[in-house]
JSON list of C-alpha atoms in Angstrom, two decimals:
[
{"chain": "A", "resi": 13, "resn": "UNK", "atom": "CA", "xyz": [201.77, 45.11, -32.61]},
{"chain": "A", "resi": 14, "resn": "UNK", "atom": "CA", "xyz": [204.25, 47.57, -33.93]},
{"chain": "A", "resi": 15, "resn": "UNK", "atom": "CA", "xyz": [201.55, 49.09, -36.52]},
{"chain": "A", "resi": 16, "resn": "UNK", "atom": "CA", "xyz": [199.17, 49.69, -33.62]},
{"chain": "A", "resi": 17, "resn": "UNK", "atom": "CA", "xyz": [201.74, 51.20, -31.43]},
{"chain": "A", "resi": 18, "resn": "UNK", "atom": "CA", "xyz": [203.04, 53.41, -34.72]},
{"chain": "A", "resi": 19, "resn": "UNK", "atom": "CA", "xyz": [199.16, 54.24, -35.16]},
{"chain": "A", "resi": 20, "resn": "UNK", "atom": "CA", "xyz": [198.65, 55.26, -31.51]},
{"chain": "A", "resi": 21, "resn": "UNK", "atom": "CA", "xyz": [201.74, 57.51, -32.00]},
{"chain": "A", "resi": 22, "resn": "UNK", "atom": "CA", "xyz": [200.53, 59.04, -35.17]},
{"chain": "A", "resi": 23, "resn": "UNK", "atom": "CA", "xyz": [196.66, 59.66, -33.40]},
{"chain": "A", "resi": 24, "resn": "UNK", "atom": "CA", "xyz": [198.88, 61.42, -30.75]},
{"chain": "A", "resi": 25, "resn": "UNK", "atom": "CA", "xyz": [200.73, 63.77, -32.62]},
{"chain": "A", "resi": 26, "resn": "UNK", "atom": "CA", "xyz": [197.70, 64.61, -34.66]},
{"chain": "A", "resi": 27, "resn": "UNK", "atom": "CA", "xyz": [195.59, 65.13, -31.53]},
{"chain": "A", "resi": 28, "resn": "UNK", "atom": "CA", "xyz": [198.51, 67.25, -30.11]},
{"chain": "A", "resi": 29, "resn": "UNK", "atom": "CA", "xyz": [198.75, 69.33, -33.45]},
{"chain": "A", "resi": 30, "resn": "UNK", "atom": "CA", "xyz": [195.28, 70.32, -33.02]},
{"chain": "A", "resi": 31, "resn": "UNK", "atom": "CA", "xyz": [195.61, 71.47, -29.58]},
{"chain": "A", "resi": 32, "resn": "UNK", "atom": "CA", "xyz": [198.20, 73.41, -29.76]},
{"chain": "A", "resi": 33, "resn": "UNK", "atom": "CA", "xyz": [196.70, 74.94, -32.63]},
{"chain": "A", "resi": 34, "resn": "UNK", "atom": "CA", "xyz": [193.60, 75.54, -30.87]},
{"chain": "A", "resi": 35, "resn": "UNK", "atom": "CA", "xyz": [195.99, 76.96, -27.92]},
{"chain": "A", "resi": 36, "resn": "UNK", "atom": "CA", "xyz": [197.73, 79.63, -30.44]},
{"chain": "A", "resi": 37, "resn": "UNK", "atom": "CA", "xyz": [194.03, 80.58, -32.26]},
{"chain": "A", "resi": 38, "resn": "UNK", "atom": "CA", "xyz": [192.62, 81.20, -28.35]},
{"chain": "A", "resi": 39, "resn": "UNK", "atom": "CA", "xyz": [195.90, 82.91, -27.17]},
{"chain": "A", "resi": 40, "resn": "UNK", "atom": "CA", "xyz": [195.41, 85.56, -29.70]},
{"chain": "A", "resi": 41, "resn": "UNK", "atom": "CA", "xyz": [192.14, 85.99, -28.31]},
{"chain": "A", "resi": 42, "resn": "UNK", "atom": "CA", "xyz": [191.76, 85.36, -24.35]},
{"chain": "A", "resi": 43, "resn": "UNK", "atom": "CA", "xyz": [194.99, 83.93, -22.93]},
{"chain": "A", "resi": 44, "resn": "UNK", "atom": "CA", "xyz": [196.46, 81.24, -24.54]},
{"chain": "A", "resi": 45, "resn": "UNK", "atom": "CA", "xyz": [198.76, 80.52, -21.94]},
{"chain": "A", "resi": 46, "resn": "UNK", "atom": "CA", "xyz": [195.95, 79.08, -19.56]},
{"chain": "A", "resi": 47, "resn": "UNK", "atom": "CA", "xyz": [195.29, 76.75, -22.83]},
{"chain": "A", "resi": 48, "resn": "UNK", "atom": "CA", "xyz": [198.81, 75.32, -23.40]},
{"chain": "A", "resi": 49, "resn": "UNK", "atom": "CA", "xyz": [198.75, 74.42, -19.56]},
{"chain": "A", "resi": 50, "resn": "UNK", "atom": "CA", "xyz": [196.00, 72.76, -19.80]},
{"chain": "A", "resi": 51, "resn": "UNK", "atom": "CA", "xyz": [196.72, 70.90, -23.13]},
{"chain": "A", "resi": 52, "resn": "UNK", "atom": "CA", "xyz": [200.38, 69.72, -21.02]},
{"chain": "A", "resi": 53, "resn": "UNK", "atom": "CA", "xyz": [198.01, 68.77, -18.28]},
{"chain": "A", "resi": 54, "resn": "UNK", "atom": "CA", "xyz": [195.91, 66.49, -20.20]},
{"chain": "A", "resi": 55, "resn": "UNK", "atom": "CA", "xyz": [198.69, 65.35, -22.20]},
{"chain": "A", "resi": 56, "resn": "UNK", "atom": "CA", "xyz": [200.29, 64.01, -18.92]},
{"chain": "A", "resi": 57, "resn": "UNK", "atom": "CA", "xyz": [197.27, 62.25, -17.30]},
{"chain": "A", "resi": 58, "resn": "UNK", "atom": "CA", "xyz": [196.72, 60.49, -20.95]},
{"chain": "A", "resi": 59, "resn": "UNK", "atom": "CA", "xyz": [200.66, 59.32, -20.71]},
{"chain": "A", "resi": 60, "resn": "UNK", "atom": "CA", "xyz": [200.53, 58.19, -17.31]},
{"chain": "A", "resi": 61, "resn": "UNK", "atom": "CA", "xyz": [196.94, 56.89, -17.24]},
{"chain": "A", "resi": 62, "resn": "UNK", "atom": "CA", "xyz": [198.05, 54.89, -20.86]},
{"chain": "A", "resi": 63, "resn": "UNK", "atom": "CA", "xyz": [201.15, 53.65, -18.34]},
{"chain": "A", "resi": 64, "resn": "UNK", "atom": "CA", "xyz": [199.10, 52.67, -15.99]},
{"chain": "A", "resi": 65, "resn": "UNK", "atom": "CA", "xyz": [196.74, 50.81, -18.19]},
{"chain": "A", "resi": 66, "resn": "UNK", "atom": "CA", "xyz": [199.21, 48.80, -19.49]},
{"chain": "A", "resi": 67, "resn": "UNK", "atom": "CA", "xyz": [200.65, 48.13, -16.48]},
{"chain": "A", "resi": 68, "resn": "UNK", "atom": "CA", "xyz": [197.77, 46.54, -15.30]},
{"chain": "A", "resi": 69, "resn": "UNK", "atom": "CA", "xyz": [197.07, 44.38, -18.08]},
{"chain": "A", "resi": 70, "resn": "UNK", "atom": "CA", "xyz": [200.55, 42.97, -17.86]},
{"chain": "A", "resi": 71, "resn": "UNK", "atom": "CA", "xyz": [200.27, 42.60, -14.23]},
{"chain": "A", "resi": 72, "resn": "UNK", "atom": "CA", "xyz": [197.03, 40.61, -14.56]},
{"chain": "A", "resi": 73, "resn": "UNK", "atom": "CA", "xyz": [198.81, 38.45, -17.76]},
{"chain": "A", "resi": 74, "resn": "UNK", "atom": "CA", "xyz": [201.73, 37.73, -15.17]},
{"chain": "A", "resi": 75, "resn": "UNK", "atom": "CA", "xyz": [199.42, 36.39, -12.36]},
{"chain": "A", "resi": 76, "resn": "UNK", "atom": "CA", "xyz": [197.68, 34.21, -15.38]},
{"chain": "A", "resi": 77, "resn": "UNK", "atom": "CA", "xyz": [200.60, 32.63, -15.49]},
{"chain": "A", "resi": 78, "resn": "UNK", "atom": "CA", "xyz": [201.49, 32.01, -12.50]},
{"chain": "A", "resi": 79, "resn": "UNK", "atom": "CA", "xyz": [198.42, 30.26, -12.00]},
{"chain": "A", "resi": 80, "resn": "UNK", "atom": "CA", "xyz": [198.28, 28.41, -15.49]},
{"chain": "A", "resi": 81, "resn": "UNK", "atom": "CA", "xyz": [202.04, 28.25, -16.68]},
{"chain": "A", "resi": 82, "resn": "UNK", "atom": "CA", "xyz": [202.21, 27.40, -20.20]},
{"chain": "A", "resi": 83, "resn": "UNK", "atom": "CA", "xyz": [202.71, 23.57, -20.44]},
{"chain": "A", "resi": 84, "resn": "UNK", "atom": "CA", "xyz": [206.13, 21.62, -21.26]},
{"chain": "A", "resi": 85, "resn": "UNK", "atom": "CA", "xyz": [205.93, 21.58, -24.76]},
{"chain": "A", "resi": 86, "resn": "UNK", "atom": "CA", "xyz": [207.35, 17.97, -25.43]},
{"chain": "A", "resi": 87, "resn": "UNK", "atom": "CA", "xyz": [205.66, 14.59, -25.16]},
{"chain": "A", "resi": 88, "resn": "UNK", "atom": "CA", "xyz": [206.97, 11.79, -23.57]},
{"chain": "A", "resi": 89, "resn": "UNK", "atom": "CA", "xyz": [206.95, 9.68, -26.65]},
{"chain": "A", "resi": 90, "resn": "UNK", "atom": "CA", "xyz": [209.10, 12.59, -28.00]},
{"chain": "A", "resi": 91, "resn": "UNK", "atom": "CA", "xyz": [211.37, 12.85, -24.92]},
{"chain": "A", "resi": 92, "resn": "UNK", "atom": "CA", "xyz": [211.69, 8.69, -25.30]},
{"chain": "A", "resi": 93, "resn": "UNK", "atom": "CA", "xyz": [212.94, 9.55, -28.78]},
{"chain": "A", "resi": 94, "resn": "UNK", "atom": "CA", "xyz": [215.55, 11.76, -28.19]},
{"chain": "A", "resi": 95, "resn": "UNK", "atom": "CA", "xyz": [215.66, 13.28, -24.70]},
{"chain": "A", "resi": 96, "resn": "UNK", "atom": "CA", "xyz": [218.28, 11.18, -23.03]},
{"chain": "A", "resi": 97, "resn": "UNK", "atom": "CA", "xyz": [221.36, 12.56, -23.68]},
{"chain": "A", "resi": 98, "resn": "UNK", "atom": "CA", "xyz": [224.70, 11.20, -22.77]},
{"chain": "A", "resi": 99, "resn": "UNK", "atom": "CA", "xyz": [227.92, 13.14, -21.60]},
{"chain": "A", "resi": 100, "resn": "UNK", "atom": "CA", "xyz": [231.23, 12.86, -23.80]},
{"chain": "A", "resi": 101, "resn": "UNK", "atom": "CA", "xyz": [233.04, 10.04, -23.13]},
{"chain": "A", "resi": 102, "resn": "UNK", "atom": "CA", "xyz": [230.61, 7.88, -21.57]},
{"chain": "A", "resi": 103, "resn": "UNK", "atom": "CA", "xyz": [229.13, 4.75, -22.48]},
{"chain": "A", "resi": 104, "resn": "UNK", "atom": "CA", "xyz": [226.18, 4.11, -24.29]},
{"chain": "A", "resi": 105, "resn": "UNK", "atom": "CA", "xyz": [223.53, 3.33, -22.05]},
{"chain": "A", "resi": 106, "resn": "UNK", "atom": "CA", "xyz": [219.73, 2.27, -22.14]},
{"chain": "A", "resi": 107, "resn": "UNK", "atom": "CA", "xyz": [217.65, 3.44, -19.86]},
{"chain": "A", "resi": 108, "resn": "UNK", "atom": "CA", "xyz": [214.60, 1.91, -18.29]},
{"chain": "A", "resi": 109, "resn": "UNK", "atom": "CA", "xyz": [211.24, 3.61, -19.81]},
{"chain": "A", "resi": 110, "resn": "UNK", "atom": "CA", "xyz": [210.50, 3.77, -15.80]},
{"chain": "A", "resi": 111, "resn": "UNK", "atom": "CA", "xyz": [214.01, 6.13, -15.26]},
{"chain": "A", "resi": 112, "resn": "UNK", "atom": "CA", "xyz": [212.93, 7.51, -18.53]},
{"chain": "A", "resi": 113, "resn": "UNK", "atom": "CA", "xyz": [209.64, 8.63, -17.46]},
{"chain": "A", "resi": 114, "resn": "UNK", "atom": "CA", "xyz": [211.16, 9.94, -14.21]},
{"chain": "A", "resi": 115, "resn": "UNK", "atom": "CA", "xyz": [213.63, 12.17, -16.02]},
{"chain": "A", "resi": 116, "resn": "UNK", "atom": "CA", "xyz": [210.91, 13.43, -18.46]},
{"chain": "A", "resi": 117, "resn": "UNK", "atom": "CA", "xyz": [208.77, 14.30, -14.97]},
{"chain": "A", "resi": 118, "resn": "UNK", "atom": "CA", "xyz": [211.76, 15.94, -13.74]},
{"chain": "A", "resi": 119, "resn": "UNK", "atom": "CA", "xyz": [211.58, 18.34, -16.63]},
{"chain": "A", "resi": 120, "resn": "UNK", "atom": "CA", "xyz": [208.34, 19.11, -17.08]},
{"chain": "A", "resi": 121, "resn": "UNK", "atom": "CA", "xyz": [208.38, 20.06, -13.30]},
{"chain": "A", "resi": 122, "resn": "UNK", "atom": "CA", "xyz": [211.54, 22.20, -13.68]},
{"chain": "A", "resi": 123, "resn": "UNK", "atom": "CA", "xyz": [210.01, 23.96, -16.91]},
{"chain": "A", "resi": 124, "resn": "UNK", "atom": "CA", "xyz": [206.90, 24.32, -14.96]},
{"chain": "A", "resi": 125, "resn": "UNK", "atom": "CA", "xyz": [208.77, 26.23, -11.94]},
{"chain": "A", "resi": 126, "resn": "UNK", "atom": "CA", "xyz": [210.84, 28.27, -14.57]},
{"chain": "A", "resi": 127, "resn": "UNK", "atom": "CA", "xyz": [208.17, 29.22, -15.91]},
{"chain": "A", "resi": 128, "resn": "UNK", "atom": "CA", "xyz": [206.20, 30.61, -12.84]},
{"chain": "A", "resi": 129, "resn": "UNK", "atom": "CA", "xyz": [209.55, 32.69, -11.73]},
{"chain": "A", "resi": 130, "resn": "UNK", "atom": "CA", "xyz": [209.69, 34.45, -14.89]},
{"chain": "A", "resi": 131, "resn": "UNK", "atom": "CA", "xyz": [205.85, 35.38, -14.25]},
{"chain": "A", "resi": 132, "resn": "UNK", "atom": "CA", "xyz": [206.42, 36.83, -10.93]},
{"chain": "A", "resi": 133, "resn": "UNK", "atom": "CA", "xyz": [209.72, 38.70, -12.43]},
{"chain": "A", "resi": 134, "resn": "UNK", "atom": "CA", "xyz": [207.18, 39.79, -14.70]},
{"chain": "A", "resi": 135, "resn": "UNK", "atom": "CA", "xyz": [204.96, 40.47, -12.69]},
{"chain": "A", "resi": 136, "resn": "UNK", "atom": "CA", "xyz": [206.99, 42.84, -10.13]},
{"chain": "A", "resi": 137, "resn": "UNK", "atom": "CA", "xyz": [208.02, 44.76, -13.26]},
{"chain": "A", "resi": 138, "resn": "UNK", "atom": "CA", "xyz": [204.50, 45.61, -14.23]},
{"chain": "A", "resi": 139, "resn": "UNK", "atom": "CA", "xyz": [203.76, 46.87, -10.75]},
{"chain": "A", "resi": 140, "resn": "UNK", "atom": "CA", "xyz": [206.03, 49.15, -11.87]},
{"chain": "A", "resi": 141, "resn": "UNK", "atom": "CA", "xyz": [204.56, 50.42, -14.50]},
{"chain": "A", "resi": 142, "resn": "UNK", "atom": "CA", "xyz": [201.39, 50.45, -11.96]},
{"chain": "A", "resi": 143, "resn": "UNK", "atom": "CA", "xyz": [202.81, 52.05, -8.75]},
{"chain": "A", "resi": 144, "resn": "UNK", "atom": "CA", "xyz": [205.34, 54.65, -10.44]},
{"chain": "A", "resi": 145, "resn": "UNK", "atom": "CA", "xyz": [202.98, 56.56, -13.28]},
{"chain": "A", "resi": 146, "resn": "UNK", "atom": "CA", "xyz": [199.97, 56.23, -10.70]},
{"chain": "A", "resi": 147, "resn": "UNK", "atom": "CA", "xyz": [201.07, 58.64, -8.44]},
{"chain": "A", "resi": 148, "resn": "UNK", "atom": "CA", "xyz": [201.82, 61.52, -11.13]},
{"chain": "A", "resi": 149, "resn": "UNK", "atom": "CA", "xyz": [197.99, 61.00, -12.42]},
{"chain": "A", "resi": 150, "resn": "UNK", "atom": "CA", "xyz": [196.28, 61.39, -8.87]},
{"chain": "A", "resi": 151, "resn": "UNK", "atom": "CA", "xyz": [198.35, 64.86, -8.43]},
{"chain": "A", "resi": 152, "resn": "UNK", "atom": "CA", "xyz": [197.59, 65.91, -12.40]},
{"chain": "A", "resi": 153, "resn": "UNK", "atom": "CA", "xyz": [194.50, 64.86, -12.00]},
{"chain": "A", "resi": 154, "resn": "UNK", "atom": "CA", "xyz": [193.97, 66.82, -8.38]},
{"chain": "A", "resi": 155, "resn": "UNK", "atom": "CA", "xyz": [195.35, 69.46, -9.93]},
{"chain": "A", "resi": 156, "resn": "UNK", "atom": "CA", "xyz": [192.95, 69.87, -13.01]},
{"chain": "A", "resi": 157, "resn": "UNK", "atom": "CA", "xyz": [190.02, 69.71, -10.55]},
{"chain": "A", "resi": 158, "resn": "UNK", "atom": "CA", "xyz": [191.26, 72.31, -8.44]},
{"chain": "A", "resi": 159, "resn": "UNK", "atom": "CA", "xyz": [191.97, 74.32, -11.61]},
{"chain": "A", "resi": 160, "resn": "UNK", "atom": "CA", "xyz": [188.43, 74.12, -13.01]},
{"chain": "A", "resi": 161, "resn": "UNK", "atom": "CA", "xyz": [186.65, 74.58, -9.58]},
{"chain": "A", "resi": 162, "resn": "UNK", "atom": "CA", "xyz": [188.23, 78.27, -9.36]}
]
């Protein structure tokens, strides 16, 4: 994950390199202060439209999970085992596998509704990454038209 993000980077600053360049060669020639705008202009609709983008896809990983949390990762069997656990001081006790069973439910369920609060935390975060970039593309993006209509 890290070596694609580093790699996107890299891409970036090449691409921006170039541009730039490009921007200095054409200023010499015909303006290259029109070119530089433009070059910012694109450079902010690919940020905020990358934003955006992943925005979304974390948005639509969030409501996955809502609707399919990821299951409670121990077995009963396992929970049998070693799940009942006794508070300092107290007597041994054995419980029933029926109390047992009810107590391992009782987990499962409360893992289960953890789970799906965390997603819609996660979730209204992403819409942030949706609903605050979004905006700044649109008038960018407005802009550029407006700019190459004239």
């Amino acid at each position: 994950m890290v070596s694609i993000i580093l790699l996107v980077a890299v891409v970036l600053i090449i691409f921006i390199f170039l541009l730039i360049g490009a921007g200095i060669k054409a200023g010499s020639e015909k303006g290259g202060e029109d070119v530089i705008k433009n070059v910012y202009i694109y450079l902010v609709l690919f940020a905020t439209l990358m934003m955006t983008i992943g925005g979304s896809v974390a948005a639509f990983m969030a409501v996955a999970d809502i609707v399919a949390p990821t299951p409670y990762y121990q077995s009963f069997e396992e929970f049998k085992r070693w799940g009942h656990e006794k508070a300092v001081g107290e007597e041994p006790t054995k419980l029933s596998d029926a109390e047992l069973l009810e107590n391992y439910q009782s987990m499962v369920h409360s893992h289960k509704q953890t789970s799906i609060e965390r997603s819609k935390n996660s979730l209204i975060k992403s819409f942030g990454w949706i609903v605050i970039p979004l905006p700044i593309f649109i008038y960018f993006q407005r802009r550029l038209n407006r700019k190459e209509s004239v």
